[in-house]
């Protein structure tokens, strides 16, 4: 577990050693394990945690209000332990992509290409089914103010 923003200050910092993505886990799993099944299980757990997180905040209109034609990018940091349990570490509303470094540069490019395809080109089905972008829809609700007094948000 490391904080990249702080680690880069160390003269001995080695990006390949500290910066990993989910697919890098293959290299750390025992040869006899079905690596693809384990990675899919981890992805499923990440998706479930992400859905649960956004569901928990769906009525917090000052924090989270998904609207049609709009998008927000959040940075979610997860930790996976040796028994493949997944824990949410933190959520960054407005992640700093400069901290990802060179190693994850292509991943960030894919994120923005996919995001543009979703919101500008409006190609949600093609984008979600594309091997290039690897998006998974985990939350699909629009903000609703119907539960608020008077049927809408009001300034007090």
JSON list of C-alpha atoms in Angstrom, two decimals:
[
{"chain": "A", "resi": 1, "resn": "UNK", "atom": "CA", "xyz": [0.00, 0.00, 0.00]},
{"chain": "A", "resi": 2, "resn": "UNK", "atom": "CA", "xyz": [1.51, 3.28, -1.03]},
{"chain": "A", "resi": 3, "resn": "UNK", "atom": "CA", "xyz": [0.64, 6.87, -1.77]},
{"chain": "A", "resi": 4, "resn": "UNK", "atom": "CA", "xyz": [2.08, 7.70, -5.18]},
{"chain": "A", "resi": 5, "resn": "UNK", "atom": "CA", "xyz": [1.94, 11.45, -4.60]},
{"chain": "A", "resi": 6, "resn": "UNK", "atom": "CA", "xyz": [4.31, 11.06, -1.64]},
{"chain": "A", "resi": 7, "resn": "UNK", "atom": "CA", "xyz": [6.38, 8.18, -3.02]},
{"chain": "A", "resi": 8, "resn": "UNK", "atom": "CA", "xyz": [7.57, 10.14, -6.07]},
{"chain": "A", "resi": 9, "resn": "UNK", "atom": "CA", "xyz": [9.45, 12.45, -3.70]},
{"chain": "A", "resi": 10, "resn": "UNK", "atom": "CA", "xyz": [11.81, 9.60, -2.80]},
{"chain": "A", "resi": 11, "resn": "UNK", "atom": "CA", "xyz": [14.96, 9.49, -4.93]},
{"chain": "A", "resi": 12, "resn": "UNK", "atom": "CA", "xyz": [14.65, 5.68, -5.08]},
{"chain": "A", "resi": 13, "resn": "UNK", "atom": "CA", "xyz": [11.06, 5.73, -6.32]},
{"chain": "A", "resi": 14, "resn": "UNK", "atom": "CA", "xyz": [10.49, 3.12, -9.04]},
{"chain": "A", "resi": 15, "resn": "UNK", "atom": "CA", "xyz": [7.16, 3.62, -10.79]},
{"chain": "A", "resi": 16, "resn": "UNK", "atom": "CA", "xyz": [7.07, 0.05, -12.12]},
{"chain": "A", "resi": 17, "resn": "UNK", "atom": "CA", "xyz": [7.36, -1.22, -8.55]},
{"chain": "A", "resi": 18, "resn": "UNK", "atom": "CA", "xyz": [4.72, 1.01, -6.92]},
{"chain": "A", "resi": 19, "resn": "UNK", "atom": "CA", "xyz": [2.13, 1.77, -9.61]},
{"chain": "A", "resi": 20, "resn": "UNK", "atom": "CA", "xyz": [-0.05, -1.22, -10.53]},
{"chain": "A", "resi": 21, "resn": "UNK", "atom": "CA", "xyz": [-3.36, -1.78, -12.23]},
{"chain": "A", "resi": 22, "resn": "UNK", "atom": "CA", "xyz": [-5.76, -4.68, -11.81]},
{"chain": "A", "resi": 23, "resn": "UNK", "atom": "CA", "xyz": [-4.36, -6.65, -14.74]},
{"chain": "A", "resi": 24, "resn": "UNK", "atom": "CA", "xyz": [-0.91, -6.59, -13.08]},
{"chain": "A", "resi": 25, "resn": "UNK", "atom": "CA", "xyz": [-2.27, -8.95, -10.41]},
{"chain": "A", "resi": 26, "resn": "UNK", "atom": "CA", "xyz": [-1.84, -11.84, -12.85]},
{"chain": "A", "resi": 27, "resn": "UNK", "atom": "CA", "xyz": [1.89, -11.67, -12.20]},
{"chain": "A", "resi": 28, "resn": "UNK", "atom": "CA", "xyz": [1.38, -12.12, -8.44]},
{"chain": "A", "resi": 29, "resn": "UNK", "atom": "CA", "xyz": [-1.10, -15.00, -8.48]},
{"chain": "A", "resi": 30, "resn": "UNK", "atom": "CA", "xyz": [0.15, -18.59, -8.08]},
{"chain": "A", "resi": 31, "resn": "UNK", "atom": "CA", "xyz": [0.57, -20.47, -11.36]},
{"chain": "A", "resi": 32, "resn": "UNK", "atom": "CA", "xyz": [-1.94, -23.15, -10.32]},
{"chain": "A", "resi": 33, "resn": "UNK", "atom": "CA", "xyz": [-4.75, -20.59, -9.79]},
{"chain": "A", "resi": 34, "resn": "UNK", "atom": "CA", "xyz": [-7.21, -19.75, -12.56]},
{"chain": "A", "resi": 35, "resn": "UNK", "atom": "CA", "xyz": [-6.05, -16.16, -12.89]},
{"chain": "A", "resi": 36, "resn": "UNK", "atom": "CA", "xyz": [-8.87, -15.03, -15.15]},
{"chain": "A", "resi": 37, "resn": "UNK", "atom": "CA", "xyz": [-11.53, -16.32, -12.76]},
{"chain": "A", "resi": 38, "resn": "UNK", "atom": "CA", "xyz": [-9.84, -14.57, -9.84]},
{"chain": "A", "resi": 39, "resn": "UNK", "atom": "CA", "xyz": [-9.52, -11.28, -11.74]},
{"chain": "A", "resi": 40, "resn": "UNK", "atom": "CA", "xyz": [-13.16, -11.46, -12.81]},
{"chain": "A", "resi": 41, "resn": "UNK", "atom": "CA", "xyz": [-14.19, -12.10, -9.20]},
{"chain": "A", "resi": 42, "resn": "UNK", "atom": "CA", "xyz": [-12.16, -9.08, -8.06]},
{"chain": "A", "resi": 43, "resn": "UNK", "atom": "CA", "xyz": [-13.72, -6.92, -10.80]},
{"chain": "A", "resi": 44, "resn": "UNK", "atom": "CA", "xyz": [-17.19, -8.08, -9.72]},
{"chain": "A", "resi": 45, "resn": "UNK", "atom": "CA", "xyz": [-16.43, -7.13, -6.12]},
{"chain": "A", "resi": 46, "resn": "UNK", "atom": "CA", "xyz": [-15.15, -3.70, -7.21]},
{"chain": "A", "resi": 47, "resn": "UNK", "atom": "CA", "xyz": [-18.30, -3.17, -9.30]},
{"chain": "A", "resi": 48, "resn": "UNK", "atom": "CA", "xyz": [-20.56, -4.20, -6.42]},
{"chain": "A", "resi": 49, "resn": "UNK", "atom": "CA", "xyz": [-18.77, -1.89, -3.96]},
{"chain": "A", "resi": 50, "resn": "UNK", "atom": "CA", "xyz": [-18.98, 0.98, -6.45]},
{"chain": "A", "resi": 51, "resn": "UNK", "atom": "CA", "xyz": [-22.71, 0.43, -6.98]},
{"chain": "A", "resi": 52, "resn": "UNK", "atom": "CA", "xyz": [-23.27, 0.22, -3.23]},
{"chain": "A", "resi": 53, "resn": "UNK", "atom": "CA", "xyz": [-21.33, 3.45, -2.73]},
{"chain": "A", "resi": 54, "resn": "UNK", "atom": "CA", "xyz": [-23.34, 5.43, -5.27]},
{"chain": "A", "resi": 55, "resn": "UNK", "atom": "CA", "xyz": [-26.60, 3.91, -4.05]},
{"chain": "A", "resi": 56, "resn": "UNK", "atom": "CA", "xyz": [-25.76, 5.02, -0.50]},
{"chain": "A", "resi": 57, "resn": "UNK", "atom": "CA", "xyz": [-25.39, 8.60, -1.72]},
{"chain": "A", "resi": 58, "resn": "UNK", "atom": "CA", "xyz": [-28.25, 8.70, -4.22]},
{"chain": "A", "resi": 59, "resn": "UNK", "atom": "CA", "xyz": [-30.40, 10.87, -1.93]},
{"chain": "A", "resi": 60, "resn": "UNK", "atom": "CA", "xyz": [-27.56, 13.20, -0.95]},
{"chain": "A", "resi": 61, "resn": "UNK", "atom": "CA", "xyz": [-28.28, 15.82, -3.60]},
{"chain": "A", "resi": 62, "resn": "UNK", "atom": "CA", "xyz": [-25.58, 18.19, -2.41]},
{"chain": "A", "resi": 63, "resn": "UNK", "atom": "CA", "xyz": [-22.95, 15.47, -2.93]},
{"chain": "A", "resi": 64, "resn": "UNK", "atom": "CA", "xyz": [-24.21, 13.29, -5.77]},
{"chain": "A", "resi": 65, "resn": "UNK", "atom": "CA", "xyz": [-26.86, 14.14, -8.34]},
{"chain": "A", "resi": 66, "resn": "UNK", "atom": "CA", "xyz": [-26.53, 12.20, -11.61]},
{"chain": "A", "resi": 67, "resn": "UNK", "atom": "CA", "xyz": [-28.30, 14.04, -14.42]},
{"chain": "A", "resi": 68, "resn": "UNK", "atom": "CA", "xyz": [-28.91, 13.17, -18.05]},
{"chain": "A", "resi": 69, "resn": "UNK", "atom": "CA", "xyz": [-26.34, 14.63, -20.42]},
{"chain": "A", "resi": 70, "resn": "UNK", "atom": "CA", "xyz": [-23.83, 15.19, -17.61]},
{"chain": "A", "resi": 71, "resn": "UNK", "atom": "CA", "xyz": [-20.96, 13.23, -16.16]},
{"chain": "A", "resi": 72, "resn": "UNK", "atom": "CA", "xyz": [-18.49, 13.31, -13.32]},
{"chain": "A", "resi": 73, "resn": "UNK", "atom": "CA", "xyz": [-15.25, 11.41, -13.01]},
{"chain": "A", "resi": 74, "resn": "UNK", "atom": "CA", "xyz": [-14.40, 9.93, -9.63]},
{"chain": "A", "resi": 75, "resn": "UNK", "atom": "CA", "xyz": [-11.17, 8.22, -8.65]},
{"chain": "A", "resi": 76, "resn": "UNK", "atom": "CA", "xyz": [-11.82, 5.15, -6.51]},
{"chain": "A", "resi": 77, "resn": "UNK", "atom": "CA", "xyz": [-8.87, 3.47, -4.85]},
{"chain": "A", "resi": 78, "resn": "UNK", "atom": "CA", "xyz": [-9.22, -0.17, -3.86]},
{"chain": "A", "resi": 79, "resn": "UNK", "atom": "CA", "xyz": [-6.97, -2.59, -2.05]},
{"chain": "A", "resi": 80, "resn": "UNK", "atom": "CA", "xyz": [-6.95, -6.33, -2.73]},
{"chain": "A", "resi": 81, "resn": "UNK", "atom": "CA", "xyz": [-5.52, -8.61, -0.05]},
{"chain": "A", "resi": 82, "resn": "UNK", "atom": "CA", "xyz": [-3.85, -11.99, -0.47]},
{"chain": "A", "resi": 83, "resn": "UNK", "atom": "CA", "xyz": [-7.18, -13.82, -0.17]},
{"chain": "A", "resi": 84, "resn": "UNK", "atom": "CA", "xyz": [-8.74, -11.62, -2.89]},
{"chain": "A", "resi": 85, "resn": "UNK", "atom": "CA", "xyz": [-10.90, -9.56, -0.55]},
{"chain": "A", "resi": 86, "resn": "UNK", "atom": "CA", "xyz": [-11.52, -6.07, -1.92]},
{"chain": "A", "resi": 87, "resn": "UNK", "atom": "CA", "xyz": [-11.64, -2.96, 0.25]},
{"chain": "A", "resi": 88, "resn": "UNK", "atom": "CA", "xyz": [-12.50, 0.59, -0.78]},
{"chain": "A", "resi": 89, "resn": "UNK", "atom": "CA", "xyz": [-9.74, 2.91, 0.42]},
{"chain": "A", "resi": 90, "resn": "UNK", "atom": "CA", "xyz": [-10.91, 6.31, -0.77]},
{"chain": "A", "resi": 91, "resn": "UNK", "atom": "CA", "xyz": [-13.00, 8.21, -3.28]},
{"chain": "A", "resi": 92, "resn": "UNK", "atom": "CA", "xyz": [-11.63, 11.28, -5.03]},
{"chain": "A", "resi": 93, "resn": "UNK", "atom": "CA", "xyz": [-14.21, 13.58, -6.64]},
{"chain": "A", "resi": 94, "resn": "UNK", "atom": "CA", "xyz": [-11.99, 15.12, -9.28]},
{"chain": "A", "resi": 95, "resn": "UNK", "atom": "CA", "xyz": [-8.94, 12.85, -9.31]},
{"chain": "A", "resi": 96, "resn": "UNK", "atom": "CA", "xyz": [-5.53, 14.31, -10.14]},
{"chain": "A", "resi": 97, "resn": "UNK", "atom": "CA", "xyz": [-4.48, 12.39, -13.25]},
{"chain": "A", "resi": 98, "resn": "UNK", "atom": "CA", "xyz": [-0.98, 13.89, -13.13]},
{"chain": "A", "resi": 99, "resn": "UNK", "atom": "CA", "xyz": [-0.23, 11.60, -10.19]},
{"chain": "A", "resi": 100, "resn": "UNK", "atom": "CA", "xyz": [-0.76, 8.46, -12.25]},
{"chain": "A", "resi": 101, "resn": "UNK", "atom": "CA", "xyz": [2.60, 8.89, -13.96]},
{"chain": "A", "resi": 102, "resn": "UNK", "atom": "CA", "xyz": [3.80, 7.37, -17.23]},
{"chain": "A", "resi": 103, "resn": "UNK", "atom": "CA", "xyz": [2.88, 3.80, -16.36]},
{"chain": "A", "resi": 104, "resn": "UNK", "atom": "CA", "xyz": [-0.88, 4.44, -16.35]},
{"chain": "A", "resi": 105, "resn": "UNK", "atom": "CA", "xyz": [-0.89, 7.10, -19.08]},
{"chain": "A", "resi": 106, "resn": "UNK", "atom": "CA", "xyz": [-2.52, 4.77, -21.64]},
{"chain": "A", "resi": 107, "resn": "UNK", "atom": "CA", "xyz": [-5.20, 3.81, -19.11]},
{"chain": "A", "resi": 108, "resn": "UNK", "atom": "CA", "xyz": [-6.08, 7.49, -18.59]},
{"chain": "A", "resi": 109, "resn": "UNK", "atom": "CA", "xyz": [-6.17, 8.07, -22.37]},
{"chain": "A", "resi": 110, "resn": "UNK", "atom": "CA", "xyz": [-8.57, 5.11, -22.71]},
{"chain": "A", "resi": 111, "resn": "UNK", "atom": "CA", "xyz": [-10.71, 6.51, -19.89]},
{"chain": "A", "resi": 112, "resn": "UNK", "atom": "CA", "xyz": [-11.13, 9.87, -21.64]},
{"chain": "A", "resi": 113, "resn": "UNK", "atom": "CA", "xyz": [-11.63, 8.31, -25.09]},
{"chain": "A", "resi": 114, "resn": "UNK", "atom": "CA", "xyz": [-14.36, 6.10, -23.64]},
{"chain": "A", "resi": 115, "resn": "UNK", "atom": "CA", "xyz": [-15.91, 8.96, -21.70]},
{"chain": "A", "resi": 116, "resn": "UNK", "atom": "CA", "xyz": [-16.05, 11.10, -24.85]},
{"chain": "A", "resi": 117, "resn": "UNK", "atom": "CA", "xyz": [-17.59, 8.21, -26.79]},
{"chain": "A", "resi": 118, "resn": "UNK", "atom": "CA", "xyz": [-20.27, 7.89, -24.10]},
{"chain": "A", "resi": 119, "resn": "UNK", "atom": "CA", "xyz": [-21.18, 11.54, -23.62]},
{"chain": "A", "resi": 120, "resn": "UNK", "atom": "CA", "xyz": [-20.27, 13.27, -26.87]},
{"chain": "A", "resi": 121, "resn": "UNK", "atom": "CA", "xyz": [-20.78, 10.58, -29.48]},
{"chain": "A", "resi": 122, "resn": "UNK", "atom": "CA", "xyz": [-23.66, 9.05, -27.45]},
{"chain": "A", "resi": 123, "resn": "UNK", "atom": "CA", "xyz": [-22.48, 5.55, -28.34]},
{"chain": "A", "resi": 124, "resn": "UNK", "atom": "CA", "xyz": [-23.21, 3.92, -24.99]},
{"chain": "A", "resi": 125, "resn": "UNK", "atom": "CA", "xyz": [-23.94, 0.41, -26.29]},
{"chain": "A", "resi": 126, "resn": "UNK", "atom": "CA", "xyz": [-20.94, 0.35, -28.61]},
{"chain": "A", "resi": 127, "resn": "UNK", "atom": "CA", "xyz": [-18.66, 1.80, -25.93]},
{"chain": "A", "resi": 128, "resn": "UNK", "atom": "CA", "xyz": [-19.80, -0.53, -23.17]},
{"chain": "A", "resi": 129, "resn": "UNK", "atom": "CA", "xyz": [-19.36, -3.52, -25.46]},
{"chain": "A", "resi": 130, "resn": "UNK", "atom": "CA", "xyz": [-15.97, -2.39, -26.76]},
{"chain": "A", "resi": 131, "resn": "UNK", "atom": "CA", "xyz": [-12.91, -4.39, -25.70]},
{"chain": "A", "resi": 132, "resn": "UNK", "atom": "CA", "xyz": [-10.87, -1.19, -26.03]},
{"chain": "A", "resi": 133, "resn": "UNK", "atom": "CA", "xyz": [-12.58, 0.72, -23.24]},
{"chain": "A", "resi": 134, "resn": "UNK", "atom": "CA", "xyz": [-13.60, -2.00, -20.79]},
{"chain": "A", "resi": 135, "resn": "UNK", "atom": "CA", "xyz": [-16.40, 0.05, -19.21]},
{"chain": "A", "resi": 136, "resn": "UNK", "atom": "CA", "xyz": [-18.93, -1.65, -16.97]},
{"chain": "A", "resi": 137, "resn": "UNK", "atom": "CA", "xyz": [-22.19, 0.00, -16.01]},
{"chain": "A", "resi": 138, "resn": "UNK", "atom": "CA", "xyz": [-22.54, -0.40, -12.24]},
{"chain": "A", "resi": 139, "resn": "UNK", "atom": "CA", "xyz": [-25.07, 2.35, -11.42]},
{"chain": "A", "resi": 140, "resn": "UNK", "atom": "CA", "xyz": [-27.93, 3.44, -13.65]},
{"chain": "A", "resi": 141, "resn": "UNK", "atom": "CA", "xyz": [-30.20, 5.88, -11.90]},
{"chain": "A", "resi": 142, "resn": "UNK", "atom": "CA", "xyz": [-30.98, 9.48, -12.57]},
{"chain": "A", "resi": 143, "resn": "UNK", "atom": "CA", "xyz": [-31.21, 11.94, -9.70]},
{"chain": "A", "resi": 144, "resn": "UNK", "atom": "CA", "xyz": [-34.75, 12.37, -8.49]},
{"chain": "A", "resi": 145, "resn": "UNK", "atom": "CA", "xyz": [-35.93, 15.30, -6.46]},
{"chain": "A", "resi": 146, "resn": "UNK", "atom": "CA", "xyz": [-39.44, 13.87, -6.18]},
{"chain": "A", "resi": 147, "resn": "UNK", "atom": "CA", "xyz": [-38.82, 12.84, -2.57]},
{"chain": "A", "resi": 148, "resn": "UNK", "atom": "CA", "xyz": [-37.97, 16.38, -1.54]},
{"chain": "A", "resi": 149, "resn": "UNK", "atom": "CA", "xyz": [-40.55, 18.74, -0.10]},
{"chain": "A", "resi": 150, "resn": "UNK", "atom": "CA", "xyz": [-42.58, 20.38, -2.88]},
{"chain": "A", "resi": 151, "resn": "UNK", "atom": "CA", "xyz": [-41.30, 18.00, -5.56]},
{"chain": "A", "resi": 152, "resn": "UNK", "atom": "CA", "xyz": [-38.08, 19.87, -6.18]},
{"chain": "A", "resi": 153, "resn": "UNK", "atom": "CA", "xyz": [-35.00, 21.36, -4.64]},
{"chain": "A", "resi": 154, "resn": "UNK", "atom": "CA", "xyz": [-35.54, 24.73, -2.96]},
{"chain": "A", "resi": 155, "resn": "UNK", "atom": "CA", "xyz": [-33.06, 27.17, -1.57]},
{"chain": "A", "resi": 156, "resn": "UNK", "atom": "CA", "xyz": [-33.70, 28.02, 2.10]}
]
